[in-house]
CSV table of C-alpha atoms in Angstrom, one decimal:
chain,number,residue,atom,x,y,z
A,218,MET,CA,-35.1,8.5,-3.4
A,219,THR,CA,-33.7,12.0,-3.3
A,220,VAL,CA,-30.0,12.6,-3.5
A,221,PRO,CA,-28.8,15.6,-1.2
A,222,SER,CA,-27.6,18.7,-3.2
A,223,THR,CA,-24.3,18.5,-1.4
A,224,VAL,CA,-23.3,15.0,-3.1
A,225,ARG,CA,-21.4,15.6,-6.4
A,226,ALA,CA,-19.6,13.3,-8.8
A,227,VAL,CA,-15.8,13.1,-8.1
A,228,TRP,CA,-14.9,11.3,-11.2
A,229,LYS,CA,-16.1,12.6,-14.8
A,230,THR,CA,-14.6,9.9,-16.9
A,231,ALA,CA,-13.2,6.4,-16.9
A,232,GLU,CA,-11.1,4.9,-19.7
A,233,LEU,CA,-9.5,1.6,-20.0
A,234,MET,CA,-6.0,1.7,-21.3
A,235,ILE,CA,-3.3,-0.7,-22.0
A,236,ALA,CA,0.3,0.0,-21.6
A,237,PHE,CA,2.7,-2.0,-23.7
A,238,HIS,CA,6.2,-1.7,-21.9
A,239,LYS,CA,8.0,-3.7,-24.7
A,240,ASN,CA,7.8,-3.6,-28.4
A,241,LYS,CA,7.0,-6.6,-30.7
A,242,LYS,CA,10.6,-7.6,-30.6
A,243,LYS,CA,10.3,-7.9,-26.7
A,244,GLU,CA,12.7,-4.7,-26.4
A,245,ARG,CA,11.9,-2.4,-23.5
A,246,ARG,CA,10.3,0.9,-24.6
A,247,GLU,CA,11.5,4.2,-23.0
A,248,THR,CA,7.9,5.2,-22.5
A,249,PRO,CA,4.9,2.8,-22.9
A,250,TYR,CA,2.8,2.5,-25.9
A,251,LEU,CA,-0.7,3.4,-24.8
A,252,TRP,CA,-3.6,1.5,-26.5
A,253,ARG,CA,-7.5,1.9,-25.8
A,254,PRO,CA,-9.2,-1.4,-26.6
A,255,LYS,CA,-12.2,-1.4,-28.8
A,256,ASP,CA,-14.3,-3.6,-26.6
A,257,ALA,CA,-12.7,-2.4,-23.3
A,258,ILE,CA,-11.7,-6.2,-22.6
A,259,ALA,CA,-8.1,-7.0,-22.4
A,260,ARG,CA,-6.3,-10.1,-21.3
A,261,LEU,CA,-4.0,-9.6,-18.4
A,262,LEU,CA,-0.5,-11.0,-18.9
A,263,ALA,CA,1.4,-12.8,-15.9
A,264,LYS,CA,4.3,-10.3,-16.3
A,265,PRO,CA,3.1,-6.6,-15.9
A,266,GLU,CA,6.6,-5.4,-16.9
A,267,ASP,CA,5.6,-6.5,-20.5
A,268,GLN,CA,2.1,-5.1,-20.5
A,269,GLU,CA,-0.3,-3.5,-18.0
A,270,ALA,CA,-4.1,-2.9,-18.2
A,271,PHE,CA,-5.2,0.3,-16.1
A,272,VAL,CA,-8.1,2.7,-15.9
A,273,VAL,CA,-7.6,6.3,-15.6
A,274,LEU,CA,-10.3,8.2,-13.5
A,275,LYS,CA,-10.1,11.9,-14.4
A,276,GLY,CA,-10.8,14.2,-11.3
A,277,ASP,CA,-13.4,17.0,-11.6
A,278,ASP,CA,-12.4,20.6,-10.6
A,279,ASP,CA,-9.6,20.1,-8.1
A,280,ALA,CA,-9.8,16.3,-7.5
A,281,ALA,CA,-6.7,14.4,-8.3
A,282,ASP,CA,-6.7,11.9,-11.1
A,283,VAL,CA,-6.4,8.2,-10.0
A,284,GLN,CA,-4.8,5.4,-11.9
A,285,ILE,CA,-6.0,1.8,-11.3
A,286,LYS,CA,-3.7,-0.7,-12.6
A,287,LEU,CA,-4.8,-4.2,-13.0
A,288,HIS,CA,-2.4,-7.0,-12.6
A,289,PRO,CA,-3.3,-10.9,-12.6
A,290,PHE,CA,-2.5,-11.1,-8.8
A,291,LYS,CA,-2.9,-7.5,-7.5
A,292,MET,CA,-4.5,-4.2,-8.1
A,293,VAL,CA,-2.5,-1.0,-7.8
A,294,ILE,CA,-4.3,2.3,-7.2
A,295,ARG,CA,-2.2,5.4,-7.3
A,296,ARG,CA,-2.6,9.2,-7.4
A,297,ASP,CA,-0.4,12.2,-7.3
A,298,HIS,CA,-1.4,13.9,-4.1
A,299,VAL,CA,0.4,16.1,-1.7
A,300,LEU,CA,-1.6,15.0,1.6
A,301,GLY,CA,-3.2,11.6,2.4
A,302,TRP,CA,-2.8,8.5,0.5
A,303,SER,CA,-0.9,8.2,-2.8
A,304,GLY,CA,-0.9,4.5,-3.3
A,305,VAL,CA,-2.9,1.2,-2.4
A,306,VAL,CA,-1.8,-2.3,-3.4
A,307,ILE,CA,-4.4,-5.0,-3.0
A,308,ASP,CA,-3.6,-8.6,-3.4
A,309,GLU,CA,-4.8,-12.0,-2.1
A,310,HIS,CA,-3.2,-11.7,1.3
A,311,SER,CA,-3.2,-7.9,2.2
A,312,ILE,CA,-4.1,-4.4,1.5
A,313,LYS,CA,-1.2,-1.8,1.6
A,314,VAL,CA,-1.8,1.9,1.7
A,315,LEU,CA,1.0,4.6,1.1
A,316,VAL,CA,0.1,7.7,3.2
A,317,ASP,CA,2.4,10.5,3.4
A,318,ASP,CA,5.5,8.3,2.5
A,319,ASP,CA,4.5,5.7,5.3
A,320,TRP,CA,3.2,2.2,4.3
A,321,ILE,CA,0.5,0.7,6.3
A,322,ARG,CA,-0.3,-3.1,5.5
A,323,ILE,CA,-3.5,-4.9,6.7
A,324,ASP,CA,-3.1,-8.6,6.6
A,325,ALA,CA,-6.1,-11.1,6.1
A,326,ASP,CA,-6.0,-12.0,9.7
A,327,GLY,CA,-6.6,-8.5,10.8
A,328,SER,CA,-3.0,-7.6,11.8
A,329,VAL,CA,-1.6,-4.1,10.9
A,330,LYS,CA,1.9,-3.2,10.2
A,331,ILE,CA,3.1,0.6,9.8
A,332,GLU,CA,6.6,1.3,8.4
A,333,ARG,CA,7.7,5.0,9.2
A,334,ASP,CA,11.5,6.0,8.5
A,335,ALA,CA,13.3,3.4,10.6
A,336,GLU,CA,10.5,2.4,12.8
A,337,THR,CA,7.9,-0.4,12.3
A,338,THR,CA,4.8,-0.9,14.4
A,339,TYR,CA,2.8,-4.1,14.5
A,340,LEU,CA,-0.8,-4.5,15.7
A,341,GLU,CA,-1.2,-8.2,15.9
A,342,GLY,CA,-4.5,-10.0,15.2
A,343,ASP,CA,-4.8,-10.7,18.9
A,344,GLY,CA,-4.6,-7.0,19.8
A,345,SER,CA,-1.0,-7.0,21.0
A,346,ILE,CA,1.4,-4.1,19.8
A,347,ILE,CA,5.1,-4.4,19.0
A,348,ARG,CA,7.3,-1.3,17.9
A,349,ILE,CA,10.6,-1.7,16.7
A,350,SER,CA,13.0,1.3,16.3
A,351,PRO,CA,16.9,1.5,16.1
A,352,ASP,CA,16.8,2.6,19.8
A,353,ALA,CA,14.4,0.2,21.3
A,354,GLU,CA,11.8,-2.6,21.0
A,355,ILE,CA,8.5,-2.1,22.9
A,356,SER,CA,5.8,-4.7,23.3
A,357,VAL,CA,2.3,-4.6,25.0
A,358,SER,CA,0.1,-7.4,25.3
A,359,SER,CA,-3.4,-7.3,24.2
A,360,ASP,CA,-5.0,-7.1,27.7
A,361,GLY,CA,-2.3,-4.6,28.8
A,362,GLN,CA,-1.0,-6.7,31.7
A,363,THR,CA,2.4,-7.2,30.2
A,364,MET,CA,4.6,-4.4,28.8
A,365,SER,CA,8.3,-4.5,28.0
A,366,ARG,CA,11.1,-2.4,26.5
A,367,ARG,CA,14.5,-3.7,25.3
A,368,THR,CA,17.3,-1.5,24.4
A,369,GLY,CA,20.9,-2.4,23.6
A,370,GLU,CA,21.7,-1.8,27.2
A,371,GLN,CA,18.7,-2.8,29.3
A,372,ILE,CA,15.5,-4.8,29.5
A,373,ASP,CA,12.5,-3.5,31.5
A,374,ALA,CA,9.1,-5.2,31.9
A,375,PHE,CA,6.0,-4.9,33.8
A,376,THR,CA,4.1,-8.3,34.4
A,377,PRO,CA,1.1,-9.3,36.4
A,378,ASP,CA,3.9,-10.6,39.0
A,379,GLY,CA,5.7,-7.2,39.2
A,380,PHE,CA,8.5,-5.2,37.7
A,381,ILE,CA,11.6,-6.4,36.2
A,382,SER,CA,14.8,-4.5,35.2
A,383,ARG,CA,18.0,-5.8,34.1
A,384,LYS,CA,21.2,-4.5,32.4
A,385,ARG,CA,22.4,-6.4,29.4
A,386,GLY,CA,25.8,-7.6,28.8
């Protein structure tokens, strides 16, 4: 197998580190004590605020460094990056990605939730879409046959039976 010459390694090193957030007297440290385990095997405590295990991937050239935090119930991946993703949280039920200060969550059933400023958009597992903002709530059925918009003053809807519009109050 020949690897094309345009392919190059992004990460040049990987190092397992343990961050102890509290001292032996269980007092919170201002900055965590970093330890590199001899055998690169570490026990994960149930409380990551006491101790964390993480891997630091050093970037090659202009690639940003990535930190992979290993918790007992989730994995957190973060990087300092101006554009694109800067964080990923993976747990048993969902994957959440932070992209340009917007959280995108993908649940186990395939539904997607995007939180942007004061707006939230849902793509449900059945394909329907719901968008909630301070001004209105909009929903579209998965087949596109039913659409509605609800504001503080009015409700409008398209259905297979026709158009409905009603003032609230």
